[in-house]
Coordinates of C-alpha atoms and ligand atoms in Angstrom, one line a residue:
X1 CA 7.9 -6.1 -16.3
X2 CA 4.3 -6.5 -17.0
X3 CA 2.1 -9.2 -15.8
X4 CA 1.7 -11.4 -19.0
X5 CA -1.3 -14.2 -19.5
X6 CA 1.0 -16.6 -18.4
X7 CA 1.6 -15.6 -15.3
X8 CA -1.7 -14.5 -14.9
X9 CA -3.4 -17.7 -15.2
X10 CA -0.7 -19.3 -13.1
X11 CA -1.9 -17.2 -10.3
X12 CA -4.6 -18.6 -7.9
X13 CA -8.1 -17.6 -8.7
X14 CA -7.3 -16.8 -11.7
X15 CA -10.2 -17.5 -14.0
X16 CA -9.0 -16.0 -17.3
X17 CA -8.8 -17.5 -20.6
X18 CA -6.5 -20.8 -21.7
X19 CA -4.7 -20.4 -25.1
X20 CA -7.7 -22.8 -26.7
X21 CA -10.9 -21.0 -25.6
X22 CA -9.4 -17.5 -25.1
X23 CA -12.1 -15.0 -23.4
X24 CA -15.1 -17.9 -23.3
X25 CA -15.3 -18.1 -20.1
X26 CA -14.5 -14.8 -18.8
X27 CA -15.7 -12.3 -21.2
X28 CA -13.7 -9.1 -21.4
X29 CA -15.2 -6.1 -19.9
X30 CA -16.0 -3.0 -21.7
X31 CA -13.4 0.0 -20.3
X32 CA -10.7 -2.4 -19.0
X33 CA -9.2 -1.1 -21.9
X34 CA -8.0 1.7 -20.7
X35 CA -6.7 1.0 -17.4
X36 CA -3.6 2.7 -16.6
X37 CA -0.6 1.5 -15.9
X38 CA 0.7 0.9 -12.8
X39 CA -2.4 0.6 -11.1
X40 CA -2.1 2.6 -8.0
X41 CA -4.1 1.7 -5.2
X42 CA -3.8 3.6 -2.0
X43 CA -4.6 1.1 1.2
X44 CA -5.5 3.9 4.4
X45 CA -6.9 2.9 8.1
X46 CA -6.1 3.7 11.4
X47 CA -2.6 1.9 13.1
X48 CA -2.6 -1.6 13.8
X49 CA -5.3 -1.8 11.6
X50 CA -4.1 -4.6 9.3
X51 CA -3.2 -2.3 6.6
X52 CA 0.3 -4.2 6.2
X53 CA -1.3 -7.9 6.4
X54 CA -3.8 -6.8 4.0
X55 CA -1.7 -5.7 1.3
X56 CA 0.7 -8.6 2.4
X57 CA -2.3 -11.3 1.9
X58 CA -2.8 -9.7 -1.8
X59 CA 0.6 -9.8 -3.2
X60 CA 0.3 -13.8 -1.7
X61 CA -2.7 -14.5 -3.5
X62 CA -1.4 -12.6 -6.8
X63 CA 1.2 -15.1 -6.9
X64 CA 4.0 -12.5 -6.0
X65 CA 5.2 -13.6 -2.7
X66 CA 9.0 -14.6 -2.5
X67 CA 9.8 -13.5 -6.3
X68 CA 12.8 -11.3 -6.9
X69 CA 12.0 -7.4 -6.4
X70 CA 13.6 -6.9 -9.4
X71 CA 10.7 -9.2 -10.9
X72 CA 7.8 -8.2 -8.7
X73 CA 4.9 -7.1 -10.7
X74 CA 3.1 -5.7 -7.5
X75 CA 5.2 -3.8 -4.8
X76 CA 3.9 -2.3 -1.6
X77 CA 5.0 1.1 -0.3
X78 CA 4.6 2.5 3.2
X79 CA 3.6 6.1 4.1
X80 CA 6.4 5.4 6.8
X81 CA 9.1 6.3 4.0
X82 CA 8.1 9.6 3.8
X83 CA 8.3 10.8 7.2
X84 CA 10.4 13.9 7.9
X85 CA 13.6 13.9 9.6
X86 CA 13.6 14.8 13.1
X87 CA 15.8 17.0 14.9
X88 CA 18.0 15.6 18.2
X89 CA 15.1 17.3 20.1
X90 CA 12.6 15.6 18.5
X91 CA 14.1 12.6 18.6
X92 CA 14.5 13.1 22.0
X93 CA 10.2 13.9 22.9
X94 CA 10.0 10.6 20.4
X95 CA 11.4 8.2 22.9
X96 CA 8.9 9.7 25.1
X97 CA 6.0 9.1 23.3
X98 CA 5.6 13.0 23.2
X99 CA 6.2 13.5 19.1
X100 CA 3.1 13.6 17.1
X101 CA 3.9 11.1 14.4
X102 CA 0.1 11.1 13.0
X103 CA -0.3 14.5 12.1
X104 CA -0.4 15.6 8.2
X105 CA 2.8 17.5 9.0
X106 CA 5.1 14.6 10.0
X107 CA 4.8 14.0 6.5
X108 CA 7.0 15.1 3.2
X109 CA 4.1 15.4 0.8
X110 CA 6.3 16.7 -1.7
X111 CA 9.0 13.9 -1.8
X112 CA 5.5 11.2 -1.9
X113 CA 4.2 13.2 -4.5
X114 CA 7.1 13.3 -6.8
X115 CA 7.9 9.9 -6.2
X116 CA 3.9 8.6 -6.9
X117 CA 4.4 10.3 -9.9
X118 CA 7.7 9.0 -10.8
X119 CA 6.2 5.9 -10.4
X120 CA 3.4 6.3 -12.6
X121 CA 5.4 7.6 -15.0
X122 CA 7.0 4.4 -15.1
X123 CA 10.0 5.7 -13.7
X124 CA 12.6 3.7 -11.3
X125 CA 12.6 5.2 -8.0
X126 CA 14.4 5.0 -4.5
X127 CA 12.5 4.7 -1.4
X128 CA 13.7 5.2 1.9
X129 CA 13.2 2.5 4.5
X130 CA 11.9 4.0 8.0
X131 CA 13.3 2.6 11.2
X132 CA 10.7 2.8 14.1
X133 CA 13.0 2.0 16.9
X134 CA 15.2 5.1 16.2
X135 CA 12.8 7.0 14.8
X136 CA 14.5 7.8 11.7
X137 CA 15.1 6.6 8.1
X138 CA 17.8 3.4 7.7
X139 CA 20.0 5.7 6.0
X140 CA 22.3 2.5 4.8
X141 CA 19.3 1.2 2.5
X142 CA 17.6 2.6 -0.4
X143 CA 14.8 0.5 -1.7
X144 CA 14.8 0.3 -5.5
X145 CA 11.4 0.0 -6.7
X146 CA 10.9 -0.3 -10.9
X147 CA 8.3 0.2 -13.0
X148 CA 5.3 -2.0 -11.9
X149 CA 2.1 -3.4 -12.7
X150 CA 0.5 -2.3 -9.3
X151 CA 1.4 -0.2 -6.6
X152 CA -0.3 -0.8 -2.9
X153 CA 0.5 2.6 -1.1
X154 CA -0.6 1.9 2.1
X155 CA -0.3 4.2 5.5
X156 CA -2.9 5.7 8.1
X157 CA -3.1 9.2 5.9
X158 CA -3.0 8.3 2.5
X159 CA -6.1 9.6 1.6
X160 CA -5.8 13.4 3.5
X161 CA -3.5 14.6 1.1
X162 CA -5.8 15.6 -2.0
X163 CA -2.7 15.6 -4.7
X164 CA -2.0 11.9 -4.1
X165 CA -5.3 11.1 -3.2
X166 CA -6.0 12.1 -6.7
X167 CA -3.5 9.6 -8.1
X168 CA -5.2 6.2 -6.8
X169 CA -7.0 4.2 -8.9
X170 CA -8.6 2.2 -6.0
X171 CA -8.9 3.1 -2.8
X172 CA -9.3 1.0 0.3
X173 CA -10.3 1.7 3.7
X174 CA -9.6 -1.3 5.9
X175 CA -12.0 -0.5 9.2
X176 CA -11.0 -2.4 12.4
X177 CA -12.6 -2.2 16.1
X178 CA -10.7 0.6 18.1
X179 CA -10.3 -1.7 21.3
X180 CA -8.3 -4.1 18.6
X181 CA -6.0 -2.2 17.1
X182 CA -4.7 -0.6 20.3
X183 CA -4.4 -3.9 21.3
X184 CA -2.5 -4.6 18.8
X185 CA -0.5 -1.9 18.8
X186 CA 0.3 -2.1 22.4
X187 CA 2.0 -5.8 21.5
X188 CA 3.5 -4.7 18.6
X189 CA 5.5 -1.5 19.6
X190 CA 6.2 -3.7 22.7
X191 CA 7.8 -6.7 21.0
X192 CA 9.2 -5.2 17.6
X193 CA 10.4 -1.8 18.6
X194 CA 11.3 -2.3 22.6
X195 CA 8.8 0.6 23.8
X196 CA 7.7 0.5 27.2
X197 CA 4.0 0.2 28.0
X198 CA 3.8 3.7 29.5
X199 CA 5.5 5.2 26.3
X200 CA 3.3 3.7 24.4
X201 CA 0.2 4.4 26.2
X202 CA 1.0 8.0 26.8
X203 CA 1.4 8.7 22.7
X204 CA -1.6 6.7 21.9
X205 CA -4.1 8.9 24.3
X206 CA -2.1 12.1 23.2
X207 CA -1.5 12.2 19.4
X208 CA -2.3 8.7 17.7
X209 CA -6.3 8.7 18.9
X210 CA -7.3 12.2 18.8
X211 CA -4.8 12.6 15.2
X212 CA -7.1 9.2 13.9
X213 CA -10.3 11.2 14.4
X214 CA -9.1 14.3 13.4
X215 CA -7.4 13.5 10.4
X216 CA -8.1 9.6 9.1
X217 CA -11.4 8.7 9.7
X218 CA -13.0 11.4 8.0
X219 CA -11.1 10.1 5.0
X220 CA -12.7 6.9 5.4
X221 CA -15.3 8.3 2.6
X222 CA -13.0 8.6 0.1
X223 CA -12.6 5.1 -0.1
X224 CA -14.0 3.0 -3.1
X225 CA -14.1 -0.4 -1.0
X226 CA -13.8 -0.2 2.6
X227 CA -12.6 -3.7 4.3
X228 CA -14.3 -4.6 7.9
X229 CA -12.1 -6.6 10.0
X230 CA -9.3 -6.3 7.8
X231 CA -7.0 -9.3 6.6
X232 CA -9.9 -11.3 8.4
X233 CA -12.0 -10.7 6.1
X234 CA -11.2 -13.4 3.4
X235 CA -14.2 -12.6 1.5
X236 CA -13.3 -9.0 0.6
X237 CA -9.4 -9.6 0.2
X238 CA -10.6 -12.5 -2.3
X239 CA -13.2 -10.1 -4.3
X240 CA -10.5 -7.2 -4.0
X241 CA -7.7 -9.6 -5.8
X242 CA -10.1 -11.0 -8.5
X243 CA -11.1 -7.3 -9.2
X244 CA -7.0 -6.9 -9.6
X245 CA -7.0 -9.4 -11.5
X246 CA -9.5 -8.4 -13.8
X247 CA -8.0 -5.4 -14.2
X248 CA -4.5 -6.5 -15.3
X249 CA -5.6 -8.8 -17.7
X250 CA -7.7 -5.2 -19.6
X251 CA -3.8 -4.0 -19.1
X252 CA -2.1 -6.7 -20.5
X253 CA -4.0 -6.5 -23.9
X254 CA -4.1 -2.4 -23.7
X255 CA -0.7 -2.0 -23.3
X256 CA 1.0 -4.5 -25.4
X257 CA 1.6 -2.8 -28.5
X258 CA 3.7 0.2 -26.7
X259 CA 5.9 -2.2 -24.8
X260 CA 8.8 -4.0 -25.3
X261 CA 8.5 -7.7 -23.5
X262 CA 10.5 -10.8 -22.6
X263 CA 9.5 -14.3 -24.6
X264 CA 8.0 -15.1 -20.8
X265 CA 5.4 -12.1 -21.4
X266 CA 3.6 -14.3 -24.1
X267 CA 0.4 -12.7 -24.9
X268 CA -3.0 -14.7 -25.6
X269 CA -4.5 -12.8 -28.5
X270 CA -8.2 -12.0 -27.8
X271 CA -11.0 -11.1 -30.1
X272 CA -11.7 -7.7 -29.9
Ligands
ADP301 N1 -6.3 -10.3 11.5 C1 -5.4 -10.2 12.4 N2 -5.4 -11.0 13.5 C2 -4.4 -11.0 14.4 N3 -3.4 -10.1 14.3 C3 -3.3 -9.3 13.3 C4 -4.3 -9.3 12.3 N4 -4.0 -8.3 11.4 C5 -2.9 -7.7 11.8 N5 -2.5 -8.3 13.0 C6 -1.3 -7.9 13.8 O1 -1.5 -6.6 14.2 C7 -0.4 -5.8 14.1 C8 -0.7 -4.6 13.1 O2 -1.0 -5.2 11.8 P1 -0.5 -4.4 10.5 O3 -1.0 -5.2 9.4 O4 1.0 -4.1 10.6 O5 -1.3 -3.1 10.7 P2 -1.1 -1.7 10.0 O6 -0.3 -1.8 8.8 O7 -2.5 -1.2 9.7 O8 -0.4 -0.8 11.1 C9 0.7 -6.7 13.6 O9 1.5 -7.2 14.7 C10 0.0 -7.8 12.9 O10 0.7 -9.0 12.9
LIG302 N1 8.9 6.6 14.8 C1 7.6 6.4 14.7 C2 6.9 6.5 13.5 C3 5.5 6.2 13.5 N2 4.9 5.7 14.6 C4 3.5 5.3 14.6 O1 3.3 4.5 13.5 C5 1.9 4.6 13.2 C6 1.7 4.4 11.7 O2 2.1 3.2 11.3 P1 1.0 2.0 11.2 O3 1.8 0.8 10.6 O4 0.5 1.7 12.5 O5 0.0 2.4 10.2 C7 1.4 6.0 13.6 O6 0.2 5.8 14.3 C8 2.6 6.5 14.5 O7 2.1 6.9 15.7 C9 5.6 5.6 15.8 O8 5.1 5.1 16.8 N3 7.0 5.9 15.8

């Protein structure tokens, strides 16, 4: 499904046309013609960032909170689904705190890649959910996902890999004090995964630190917006979603002609 005008202007902010003074107040901009479809944007930062709650606070704000998957026009995907499998002996160092799970090579590139581009080839794919307390996929659940308007890939190395770097369309960095996410993180792998503080502590000062210098701050240039404070920081979240916004309405018109659509998707013509 594609996001039609209708739906557009029923989301907040949205400050596109009404179907008696089409494009008067917001004039359309010269190359929104051509913006692809979905709209990938990768979401990177170090852990406990606020990556989640950003992405989280821009599908609320697009209007897409608490709508059927199956009719979500903007789904979030989590570099977590890709992890490799670990062996009963890494599984074992895990629960210790003594498995890297922040270096390059935790990660399937190949099954990202393929899927990204399954995705963008408007393709429906199945994405494994991770489970952080036993370390491994939830092998019960596949996620469906379906062919989307935008696509929020967020993780802490979405930008190291240059293949699906190469695949965003945005990229955002979101940047938040050291001291805070650690504290964050200490409360969250206490309370939603069981870890002791040791544990915790012990893979933090061993693999998560030194892997977040080595490998995702230096992709921190890479990224077109880069968000201070993360979901505090109301001001870029509400510039980032307008941008969307903006963006989706070039689509709407761009694509219409190849696509097949529901009565719901009514178009507002627009002068050219
Ligand atoms: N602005 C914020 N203020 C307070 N707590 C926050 C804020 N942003 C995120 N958190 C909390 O910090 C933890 C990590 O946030 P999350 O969005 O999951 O980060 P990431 O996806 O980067 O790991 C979560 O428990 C979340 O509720
Ligand atoms: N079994 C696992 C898998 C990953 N981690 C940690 O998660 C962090 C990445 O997720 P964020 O939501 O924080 O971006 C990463 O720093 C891994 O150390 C884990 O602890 N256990």
């Amino acid at each position: 499904m594609q996001l039609g005008e209708d739906q557009l202007s029923a989301m907040p902010g949205f400050s596109g046309t009404d179907k008696h003074s089409t494009m008067k107040s917001s004039p359309r901009v010269s190359g929104f013609e051509d913006i692809p479809r979905p709209f990938v944007i990768g979401v990177g930062g170090g852990t406990a960032s606020g990556k989640s709650t950003v992405c989280s606070k821009i599908m609320e704000q697009l209007g897409q909170n608490g709508i059927n998957e199956k009719q979500q026009q903007v789904v979030i995907i989590s570099l977590e689904s890709f992890y490799k499998p670990l062996t009963p002996e890494q599984i074992v160092l895990a629960r210790k705190g003594q498995y890297n799970f922040d270096h390059p090579a935790a990660f399937d590139e190949q099954m990202m890649l393929d899927t990204l581009l399954d995705l963008k080839a408007n393709k429906t794919v199945q994405i494994p959910e991770y489970d952080f307390k036993n370390h491994c996929i939830k092998s019960e659940t596949l996620r469906t996902v379906n062919p989307t308007d935008v696509i929020l890939f967020e993780g802490i190395l979405v930008f190291y890999f240059k293949d699906i770097r190469e695949l965003f369309n945005m990229k955002l960095f979101v940047d938040t004090d050291a001291d805070t996410r650690l504290s964050r993180r200490v409360l969250r792998d206490m309370k939603e995964f069981g870890r002791d503080l040791d544990q915790i502590l012990r893979q933090y000062t061993t693999y998560v630190k030194p892997a977040f210098e080595e490998f995702c701050l230096p992709t921190k240039k890479y990224a077109d917006v880069i968000i201070p404070r993360g979901a505090d920081n109301t001001v870029a979240i509400d510039l980032i979603v307008q941008h969307i916004q903006e963006l989706l309405r070039g689509s709407v018109k761009s694509n219409a002609p190849q696509r097949s659509r529901h009565n719901s998707d009514s178009l507002v013509s627009r002068p050219h």
